[in-house]
Structures are given as C-alpha cells and as structure tokens.
Short mmCIF file of C-alpha atoms (C1' of nucleotides) in Angstrom, two decimals:
data_model
loop_
_atom_site.label_atom_id
_atom_site.label_comp_id
_atom_site.label_asym_id
_atom_site.label_seq_id
_atom_site.Cartn_x
_atom_site.Cartn_y
_atom_site.Cartn_z
CA MET C 188 16.29 -32.76 -13.29
CA SER C 189 18.12 -29.44 -13.16
CA ASP C 190 15.73 -28.12 -15.77
CA ASP C 191 12.90 -28.61 -13.35
CA ASP C 192 14.99 -27.00 -10.65
CA SER C 193 15.43 -23.93 -12.79
CA ALA C 194 11.72 -23.75 -13.49
CA VAL C 195 10.89 -24.13 -9.80
CA ALA C 196 13.42 -21.48 -8.84
CA ARG C 197 12.06 -19.12 -11.47
CA GLU C 198 8.54 -19.68 -10.21
CA ARG C 199 9.62 -19.01 -6.61
CA VAL C 200 11.20 -15.73 -7.57
CA ILE C 201 8.15 -14.66 -9.56
CA GLU C 202 5.89 -15.49 -6.63
CA SER C 203 8.14 -13.36 -4.50
CA MET C 204 7.71 -10.55 -7.01
CA GLU C 205 3.94 -10.91 -6.73
CA GLN C 206 4.25 -10.37 -3.01
CA SER C 207 6.61 -7.44 -3.36
CA ALA C 208 4.26 -5.83 -5.84
CA GLU C 209 1.46 -5.95 -3.29
CA VAL C 210 3.68 -4.36 -0.64
CA TYR C 211 4.54 -1.54 -2.99
CA GLY C 212 0.93 -0.85 -3.89
CA LEU C 213 0.74 -2.76 -7.13
CA SER C 214 -1.39 -5.79 -7.92
CA ARG C 215 -0.31 -9.41 -7.87
CA SER C 216 -0.83 -9.59 -11.61
CA ALA C 217 1.60 -6.70 -12.04
CA GLY C 218 4.22 -8.63 -10.09
CA ARG C 219 3.76 -11.76 -12.17
CA ILE C 220 3.70 -9.98 -15.50
CA TYR C 221 6.86 -8.12 -14.63
CA GLY C 222 8.46 -11.35 -13.42
CA VAL C 223 7.69 -13.22 -16.62
CA LEU C 224 9.13 -10.37 -18.63
CA TYR C 225 12.16 -10.16 -16.36
CA PHE C 226 13.08 -13.78 -17.01
CA ALA C 227 12.17 -13.72 -20.69
CA SER C 228 15.00 -13.44 -23.15
CA GLY C 229 13.98 -10.47 -25.25
CA THR C 230 10.48 -9.10 -25.61
CA LEU C 231 6.99 -10.56 -25.31
CA SER C 232 3.69 -9.57 -26.86
CA ILE C 233 0.34 -9.40 -25.12
CA PRO C 234 -0.86 -12.79 -26.44
CA GLU C 235 2.41 -14.33 -25.27
CA LEU C 236 1.96 -12.77 -21.84
CA VAL C 237 -1.58 -14.15 -21.72
CA GLU C 238 -0.16 -17.57 -22.50
CA GLU C 239 2.65 -17.33 -19.93
CA THR C 240 0.75 -15.77 -17.05
CA GLY C 241 -2.71 -17.26 -17.43
CA TYR C 242 -4.33 -13.85 -17.01
CA ALA C 243 -7.07 -12.60 -19.30
CA LYS C 244 -6.18 -10.45 -22.25
CA SER C 245 -7.92 -7.45 -20.74
CA THR C 246 -5.96 -7.81 -17.54
CA VAL C 247 -2.67 -7.99 -19.38
CA SER C 248 -3.64 -4.96 -21.42
CA ASN C 249 -4.47 -2.89 -18.36
CA VAL C 250 -1.52 -4.01 -16.27
CA THR C 251 1.04 -3.48 -19.01
CA ARG C 252 -0.25 0.04 -19.42
CA THR C 253 0.27 0.92 -15.78
CA LEU C 254 3.64 -0.85 -15.66
CA SER C 255 4.76 1.12 -18.68
CA ARG C 256 3.57 4.35 -17.16
CA ILE C 257 5.59 3.76 -14.01
CA GLY C 258 8.61 2.62 -15.97
CA LEU C 259 8.84 -1.00 -14.85
CA ILE C 260 8.53 -2.26 -18.41
CA HIS C 261 9.06 -0.69 -21.81
CA ARG C 262 6.72 -0.66 -24.75
CA ARG C 263 8.50 -1.45 -27.97
CA SER C 264 6.17 -0.66 -30.81
CA SER C 265 7.61 -2.78 -33.55
CA ALA C 266 6.57 -1.11 -36.79
CA GLY C 267 6.75 -4.22 -38.95
CA GLY C 268 6.05 -7.83 -38.14
CA GLY C 269 2.87 -9.67 -37.32
CA ARG C 270 2.43 -8.76 -33.69
CA ARG C 271 2.29 -5.13 -32.95
CA VAL C 272 3.19 -4.23 -29.39
CA GLN C 273 6.17 -5.82 -27.68
CA PHE C 274 7.08 -5.43 -24.02
CA GLU C 275 10.45 -5.65 -22.40
CA ALA C 276 11.27 -5.62 -18.71
CA GLU C 277 13.47 -2.94 -17.25
CA ARG C 278 16.14 -5.28 -15.86
CA GLU C 279 18.10 -2.68 -13.93
CA VAL C 280 16.46 -3.57 -10.63
CA TRP C 281 17.67 -0.47 -8.90
CA PHE C 282 15.92 1.72 -11.47
CA ILE C 283 12.70 -0.09 -10.72
CA LEU C 284 13.00 0.38 -7.02
CA GLN C 285 13.65 4.06 -7.65
CA ASP C 286 10.61 4.31 -9.91
CA VAL C 287 8.30 2.65 -7.40
CA PHE C 288 9.82 4.67 -4.62
CA GLN C 289 9.35 7.88 -6.54
CA GLN C 290 5.80 6.99 -7.48
CA TYR C 291 4.71 6.30 -3.96
CA ILE C 292 7.00 8.07 -1.53
CA GLN C 293 8.24 11.16 -3.29
CA ARG C 294 4.82 12.21 -4.43
CA GLU C 295 3.38 11.63 -0.99
CA VAL C 296 6.12 13.63 0.67
CA GLN C 297 5.69 16.56 -1.65
CA THR C 298 1.93 16.84 -1.40
CA THR C 299 2.09 16.43 2.35
CA LEU C 300 4.74 19.09 2.62
CA ARG C 301 2.67 21.47 0.56
CA THR C 302 -0.33 20.96 2.82
CA ILE C 303 1.73 21.41 5.96
CA ARG C 304 3.28 24.63 4.73
CA ARG C 305 -0.10 26.07 3.84
CA ALA C 306 -1.42 25.09 7.24
CA GLU C 307 1.55 26.66 8.98
CA GLU C 308 1.00 29.99 7.25
CA GLN C 309 -2.61 29.95 8.31
CA VAL C 310 -1.93 29.34 11.98
CA PRO C 311 -1.23 32.34 14.24
CA PRO C 312 2.22 32.14 15.81
CA ASP C 313 0.91 31.93 19.36
CA ALA C 314 -1.63 29.17 18.69
CA ARG C 315 -1.33 25.80 20.34
CA GLU C 316 -1.26 24.20 16.91
CA GLN C 317 1.78 26.12 15.73
CA GLU C 318 4.48 24.02 17.37
CA PRO C 319 3.34 20.54 16.26
CA ILE C 320 2.84 21.76 12.70
CA GLN C 321 6.27 23.33 12.62
CA ASN C 322 7.76 20.13 13.99
CA LEU C 323 6.02 18.19 11.26
CA ARG C 324 7.25 20.54 8.57
CA GLU C 325 10.87 20.36 9.67
CA THR C 326 10.95 16.57 9.62
CA TYR C 327 9.27 16.44 6.25
CA GLU C 328 11.74 18.94 4.85
CA ASP C 329 14.54 16.66 5.90
CA LEU C 330 12.68 13.75 4.40
CA GLU C 331 12.14 15.54 1.11
CA GLU C 332 15.83 16.29 0.83
CA ILE C 333 16.75 12.71 1.72
CA VAL C 334 14.39 11.22 -0.83
CA GLN C 335 15.56 13.66 -3.45
CA LEU C 336 19.22 12.86 -2.93
CA ALA C 337 18.63 9.12 -2.63
CA SER C 338 16.86 9.08 -5.97
CA GLU C 339 19.94 10.46 -7.67
CA TYR C 340 22.39 7.83 -6.48
CA SER C 341 22.99 4.30 -7.60
CA ALA C 342 22.60 1.50 -5.08
CA ALA C 343 26.35 1.17 -4.68
CA GLU C 344 26.83 4.91 -4.21
CA LEU C 345 24.06 5.12 -1.69
CA ARG C 346 25.45 2.20 0.22
CA GLU C 347 28.90 3.73 0.25
CA ALA C 348 27.59 7.12 1.32
CA LEU C 349 25.98 5.57 4.35
CA GLU C 350 28.81 3.21 5.17
CA THR C 351 31.48 5.89 5.07
CA TYR C 352 29.49 8.37 7.13
CA GLU C 353 30.83 8.13 10.65
CA GLN C 354 30.66 10.96 13.06
CA MET K 94 -11.15 34.50 13.59
CA SER K 95 -7.67 33.09 14.16
CA ASP K 96 -9.23 30.40 16.32
CA ASP K 97 -11.12 29.16 13.30
CA ASP K 98 -7.97 29.39 11.23
CA SER K 99 -6.20 27.13 13.68
CA ALA K 100 -9.02 24.65 13.59
CA VAL K 101 -9.09 24.64 9.81
CA ALA K 102 -5.33 24.23 9.61
CA ARG K 103 -5.43 21.40 12.08
CA GLU K 104 -8.15 19.68 10.06
CA ARG K 105 -6.15 20.08 6.86
CA VAL K 106 -3.12 18.46 8.39
CA ILE K 107 -5.18 15.61 9.79
CA GLU K 108 -6.76 15.02 6.40
CA SER K 109 -3.28 14.89 4.96
CA MET K 110 -2.39 12.30 7.57
CA GLU K 111 -5.38 10.22 6.50
CA GLN K 112 -4.01 10.23 2.98
CA SER K 113 -0.49 9.42 4.08
CA ALA K 114 -1.78 6.54 6.14
CA GLU K 115 -3.39 5.04 3.06
CA VAL K 116 -0.17 5.37 1.09
CA TYR K 117 1.72 3.55 3.80
CA GLY K 118 -0.74 0.70 3.98
CA LEU K 119 -2.78 1.86 6.95
CA SER K 120 -6.46 2.80 7.01
CA ARG K 121 -7.90 6.30 6.88
CA SER K 122 -9.19 5.89 10.39
CA ALA K 123 -5.66 5.15 11.56
CA GLY K 124 -4.48 8.40 10.03
CA ARG K 125 -7.21 10.42 11.69
CA ILE K 126 -6.86 8.81 15.08
CA TYR K 127 -3.14 9.39 15.02
CA GLY K 128 -3.69 12.97 13.90
CA VAL K 129 -6.11 13.74 16.71
CA LEU K 130 -3.66 12.30 19.20
CA TYR K 131 -0.78 14.18 17.62
CA PHE K 132 -2.48 17.53 18.15
CA ALA K 133 -3.91 16.69 21.54
CA SER K 134 -2.12 18.09 24.54
CA GLY K 135 -1.48 15.02 26.63
CA THR K 136 -3.33 11.74 26.39
CA LEU K 137 -6.80 10.73 25.26
CA SER K 138 -9.01 7.79 26.19
CA ILE K 139 -11.05 5.67 23.83
CA PRO K 140 -14.34 7.48 24.57
CA GLU K 141 -12.60 10.78 23.96
CA LEU K 142 -11.25 9.51 20.67
CA VAL K 143 -14.75 8.37 19.72
CA GLU K 144 -15.99 11.87 20.45
CA GLU K 145 -13.17 13.59 18.55
CA THR K 146 -13.03 11.37 15.48
CA GLY K 147 -16.64 10.33 15.04
CA TYR K 148 -15.64 6.70 14.60
CA ALA K 149 -17.41 3.88 16.38
CA LYS K 150 -16.02 2.58 19.63
CA SER K 151 -15.12 -0.74 18.06
CA THR K 152 -13.20 0.96 15.29
CA VAL K 153 -11.23 3.06 17.75
CA SER K 154 -10.49 -0.03 19.82
CA ASN K 155 -9.18 -1.98 16.84
CA VAL K 156 -7.22 0.85 15.29
CA THR K 157 -5.54 1.89 18.52
CA ARG K 158 -4.38 -1.68 18.97
CA THR K 159 -2.68 -1.82 15.60
CA LEU K 160 -1.22 1.66 15.99
CA SER K 161 0.22 0.64 19.35
CA ARG K 162 1.67 -2.52 17.90
CA ILE K 163 3.48 -0.61 15.17
CA GLY K 164 4.63 2.05 17.60
CA LEU K 165 2.78 5.08 16.26
CA ILE K 166 1.00 5.63 19.55
CA HIS K 167 1.66 4.55 23.10
CA ARG K 168 -0.73 2.87 25.50
CA ARG K 169 -0.55 4.41 28.92
CA SER K 170 -2.42 2.15 31.29
CA SER K 171 -3.24 4.55 34.09
CA ALA K 172 -3.67 2.37 37.16
CA GLY K 173 -5.89 4.79 39.07
CA GLY K 174 -8.43 7.30 37.84
CA GLY K 175 -11.81 6.91 36.26
CA ARG K 176 -10.85 6.08 32.71
CA ARG K 177 -8.61 3.15 32.21
CA VAL K 178 -6.59 3.20 29.01
CA GLN K 179 -4.97 6.39 27.80
CA PHE K 180 -3.26 6.86 24.46
CA GLU K 181 -0.50 9.23 23.53
CA ALA K 182 0.90 9.95 20.11
CA GLU K 183 4.54 9.33 19.37
CA ARG K 184 5.38 12.90 18.37
CA GLU K 185 8.88 12.23 17.13
CA VAL K 186 7.81 12.09 13.50
CA TRP K 187 11.05 10.59 12.33
CA PHE K 188 10.54 7.61 14.65
CA ILE K 189 7.17 7.04 13.10
CA LEU K 190 8.50 7.10 9.60
CA GLN K 191 11.17 4.64 10.67
CA ASP K 192 8.57 2.37 12.23
CA VAL K 193 6.36 2.35 9.17
CA PHE K 194 9.38 1.97 6.96
CA GLN K 195 10.65 -0.95 8.99
CA GLN K 196 7.25 -2.58 9.08
CA TYR K 197 6.76 -2.47 5.34
CA ILE K 198 10.11 -2.19 3.60
CA GLN K 199 12.63 -3.90 5.79
CA ARG K 200 10.52 -7.00 6.24
CA GLU K 201 9.80 -7.18 2.53
CA VAL K 202 13.46 -6.84 1.64
CA GLN K 203 14.50 -9.58 4.01
CA THR K 204 11.92 -12.14 2.98
CA THR K 205 12.57 -11.41 -0.67
CA LEU K 206 16.29 -11.78 -0.20
CA ARG K 207 15.81 -15.11 1.53
CA THR K 208 13.71 -16.40 -1.36
CA ILE K 209 16.17 -15.19 -3.95
CA ARG K 210 19.10 -16.81 -2.20
CA ARG K 211 17.30 -20.12 -1.97
CA ALA K 212 16.39 -19.91 -5.64
CA GLU K 213 19.95 -19.10 -6.59
CA GLU K 214 21.27 -22.18 -4.79
CA GLN K 215 18.77 -24.33 -6.60
CA VAL K 216 19.64 -23.12 -10.07
CA PRO K 217 22.52 -24.83 -11.93
CA PRO K 218 25.30 -22.37 -12.74
CA ASP K 219 24.93 -22.74 -16.48
CA ALA K 220 21.16 -22.25 -16.58
CA ARG K 221 19.61 -19.31 -18.34
CA GLU K 222 17.93 -18.30 -15.08
CA GLN K 223 21.17 -17.98 -13.17
CA GLU K 224 22.24 -14.54 -14.31
CA PRO K 225 18.97 -12.64 -13.72
CA ILE K 226 18.62 -14.20 -10.27
CA GLN K 227 22.17 -13.28 -9.35
CA ASN K 228 21.56 -9.76 -10.58
CA LEU K 229 18.47 -9.56 -8.43
CA ARG K 230 20.30 -10.84 -5.38
CA GLU K 231 23.13 -8.35 -5.68
CA THR K 232 20.80 -5.36 -5.88
CA TYR K 233 18.76 -6.59 -2.96
CA GLU K 234 21.88 -7.09 -0.89
CA ASP K 235 22.76 -3.47 -1.48
CA LEU K 236 19.22 -2.52 -0.61
CA GLU K 237 19.25 -4.51 2.60
CA GLU K 238 22.41 -2.79 3.73
CA ILE K 239 21.04 0.63 2.80
CA VAL K 240 17.78 0.09 4.64
CA GLN K 241 19.63 -1.26 7.65
CA LEU K 242 21.96 1.71 7.87
CA ALA K 243 19.22 4.24 7.15
CA SER K 244 17.15 2.90 10.01
CA GLU K 245 19.94 3.68 12.45
CA TYR K 246 20.34 7.33 11.61
CA SER K 247 18.30 10.35 12.52
CA ALA K 248 16.78 12.45 9.78
CA ALA K 249 19.45 15.11 10.16
CA GLU K 250 22.28 12.56 10.11
CA LEU K 251 20.89 10.84 7.07
CA ARG K 252 20.50 14.12 5.29
CA GLU K 253 24.04 15.12 6.12
CA ALA K 254 25.45 11.77 5.07
CA LEU K 255 23.90 12.17 1.64
CA GLU K 256 24.69 15.84 1.26
CA THR K 257 28.35 15.47 2.15
CA TYR K 258 28.88 12.48 -0.10
CA GLU K 259 30.44 13.80 -3.24
CA GLN K 260 32.67 11.77 -5.43
"C1'" DT X 60 -25.55 -5.01 45.44
"C1'" DG X 61 -27.25 -2.85 41.06
"C1'" DG X 62 -26.12 0.42 37.54
"C1'" DT X 63 -22.79 2.77 34.71
"C1'" DT X 64 -18.66 3.25 32.16
"C1'" DT X 65 -15.12 1.18 29.58
"C1'" DG X 66 -13.02 -2.03 26.27
"C1'" DT X 67 -12.99 -6.18 23.25
"C1'" DT X 68 -15.04 -9.33 20.05
"C1'" DC X 69 -18.30 -10.81 16.89
"C1'" DG X 70 -21.36 -10.74 12.69
"C1'" DG X 71 -22.92 -8.04 9.00
"C1'" DA X 72 -23.23 -4.04 5.57
"C1'" DT X 73 -20.73 -1.31 2.36
"C1'" DT X 74 -17.21 -0.21 -0.54
"C1'" DG X 75 -13.37 -0.61 -3.72
"C1'" DA X 76 -9.86 -3.24 -6.13
"C1'" DG X 77 -8.71 -6.94 -9.18
"C1'" DC X 78 -9.81 -9.80 -12.58
"C1'" DC X 79 -12.65 -11.79 -16.28
"C1'" DG X 80 -15.38 -12.21 -20.55
"C1'" DA X 81 -17.74 -9.92 -24.13
"C1'" DA X 82 -18.08 -6.33 -27.26
"C1'" DC X 83 -15.82 -3.33 -30.05
"C1'" DA X 84 -12.13 -1.09 -33.06
"C1'" DA X 85 -8.26 -1.43 -35.90
"C1'" DA X 86 -4.65 -3.52 -38.42
"C1'" DC X 87 -3.24 -7.14 -41.18
"C1'" DA X 88 -3.49 -11.53 -44.40
"C1'" DG X 89 -5.54 -14.23 -47.67
"C1'" DC M 221 -13.35 -7.84 -49.58
"C1'" DT M 222 -13.62 -11.29 -45.85
"C1'" DG M 223 -11.08 -13.68 -42.07
"C1'" DT M 224 -8.17 -13.44 -38.37
"C1'" DT M 225 -5.26 -11.43 -35.04
"C1'" DT M 226 -4.41 -7.88 -31.89
"C1'" DG M 227 -5.49 -4.42 -28.39
"C1'" DT M 228 -8.70 -1.48 -25.65
"C1'" DT M 229 -12.89 -0.57 -23.20
"C1'" DC M 230 -16.90 -1.74 -20.76
"C1'" DG M 231 -19.94 -4.05 -17.40
"C1'" DG M 232 -20.17 -7.41 -13.96
"C1'" DC M 233 -18.47 -10.72 -10.56
"C1'" DT M 234 -15.77 -11.91 -6.44
"C1'" DC M 235 -13.24 -11.10 -2.58
"C1'" DA M 236 -11.07 -8.55 1.04
"C1'" DA M 237 -10.78 -4.44 3.85
"C1'" DT M 238 -13.12 -1.04 6.53
"C1'" DC M 239 -16.26 0.34 9.51
"C1'" DC M 240 -20.47 -0.08 12.32
"C1'" DG M 241 -23.65 -1.77 15.91
"C1'" DA M 242 -24.73 -5.24 19.15
"C1'" DA M 243 -23.42 -8.36 22.51
"C1'" DC M 244 -20.50 -9.41 25.95
"C1'" DA M 245 -16.95 -8.98 29.81
"C1'" DA M 246 -14.84 -6.43 33.27
"C1'" DA M 247 -13.93 -2.63 36.15
"C1'" DC M 248 -15.68 1.12 38.64
"C1'" DC M 249 -19.29 3.83 41.46
"C1'" DA M 250 -23.24 4.71 44.38
#
DNA sequence: TGGTTTGTTCGGATTGAGCCGAACAAACAG
DNA sequence: CTGTTTGTTCGGCTCAATCCGAACAAACCA
C-alpha cells in the first residue's frame, strides 16, 4: 500500500516538525498545524485545521495567530465564499528558518548588546569589571554582524560563502 | 560611588545573562550562576556560589552539573585544600555560543534530516507528498552544511567570511 | 573518634505553559 | 428574523520545569 506509506511518511515528518517547534521555542501544536498546512495543497480554514489536527478550535485560533505573526503561515482573508479566514503555509523553508532565527536570536542579541553597552559606559575604566564586560561586548558585536549578514543571504549563498572562505 | 556603579553594571549584565539563558533553553539559575562565575576572579566552590547567588545548595549542585556537561563552566577538582570542587567559567564567549548552538541546533538539524531522509525513501516518487519532502530535505542539507562549517570558525573568521562574500 | 563541611539525591511546593470547553460576538443563509 | 457557521476570548485543568529543604553519604578536621 504505497498510499499508506505516503501517509506514514507524512506523519513522520509532521512529528519531526512538532519536535523542531519545541526546540525553537514554539509549541507542539504549532509544529503540527504548520506541518498540516505545509503538506496541504492550497489553503485550509480553521474548522478544517481542527478536523486535521484534532486540536480544539480555540487552540487553532491562538496558534494560527502566533504563526501568522512570526511569518510561518499566511492569513488569506477571502472576501467572498462561505468560510472566512484561510491559512496557507510559507513553503520556502529557508524563509521560515530565518523568521524563527530572527525572532529568537536576533532580538536576543540586540537587547543583550544594548544592556552590555550601557553597563560598559557605567563602569570606570580601571574597575575589575571593565575587562570582562568589554570582552563580552566585542564578541556580541561580532555576533550581531554575523546574524545580520546571515539573515540577508539565501541558504545556497550562505553555504557558498562559508565553503569558499579559506584562509 | 564608582564602586556602586560597577556593582550595578555587573548586576545588569548578569540579569541579561539570566534572560539569555532562558532564550537558549537553560534556566534562569543557570544564567546567574554562569554570570557570577564569569565575573569572579578565579574559581568558586559550591558554598561560595550559594552565598553569591542566593540559590539553595541543591540547585547549585544540579545547575553546575548541567553547565559542566554543556561546557559553559569547568569543574576543577582540587585534590588538596579544604574545599573540594571548584568551578571556573569558560570566558571565551564565542566557545559558549558554539556549545549552546551545537547542543540545540546541530542536534536538531541532524535528527530532523535523518527523519526526512527516511520519509523520502518511503514515499513513492509519484506521490503528492514527494515534492514537499524533497524540498524540505534539500534546505536542511544546506542548513546542516552551514551549521557544520559555522561551528568550525571563530567569530572573527565567520564575520569576515560573510563580509567578504559579494557576488 | 566525633563533629563539621561539602556534595548529591530525593520528595514536595510553586509556577507557568499548553490545551480545552464554554461563552460570546459577528457574519452569513434560509 | 431565526439558524448556523465561524472566530475570538475567557477561565480552568493538567503537566512539566524550577527551585527548595531535608536526608543522606563522604571527606575532612580536631
């Protein structure tokens, strides 16, 4: 039964997405809802997502909102037609990774860097605390630049940039 | 009071580390304990960490174990002397980021890739599920290579590799 | 040897996140 | 205008993580 095989394979991948979602600070339900949308041909409404995922309507409502906000799925407000809101997965996987990355890493790096800089200004130059703070700031400045540049490249470009860099 | 200023700045940075720890999947206590060790000159024992952080002895014991396992701090078992176990922070911040990165991203990428590959083998080539799975695999293969290469470079090298890559 | 310091392990309290069902609001269909 | 379908919001339940204190083991000291 290759139809069964396909269903099993699909389910495996979606389970894997549930796990990945947890690693990246999202909920399991977010992983499954995205997965169902990723494999769907076209768009799905909230009742359809309830049917496909088994989650409660309220859960689907909440999770789709956060997924839309981050950019993992898109809200297509169909003006006409019976059902109102339709959701579609962002299928460009690299975009998603960038979005998640941005959401969690870039923001963290920037707020941390701001705090460190303020702390460094406050510390007298001869204090014992000056050197470790400066050290911290310098690494985070590198990191900020790296994250910034990485977010502007495609996966293939990034890979090539690293592979061709020999010194 | 520049002494106070130093103390305040130090506290700010440690609080920032608590936050960062949470973002990277560690506990607040882990962030604080690392922070105290980062600013300490030399090593600290568990009782000293209890005194400095305000956490219970059991908490310090558990957290230092996990931090050692990941590589954020180092356990210096002083053979002689009154106190037994001494801890020292890994002060090379880039190493730490690599460790955390490796712990959370690299492992996730590899297990995901394994699952995707298995799923792709299982799916018949003409199935509707074939194309999205293949798409997923290709992006993750790029990602695996990127993460692998990135983990081998220093912050400065990585930054330079990205900055000099123009096409 | 007895007492103290150190470190780990256990059970339990507290907290927060995730999810559900019910209640509600709003749009649509008959 | 009344029913139904859709979507959001609210309160509550459950479970897991975090942290604490107590109990225990082991090393050190007098």
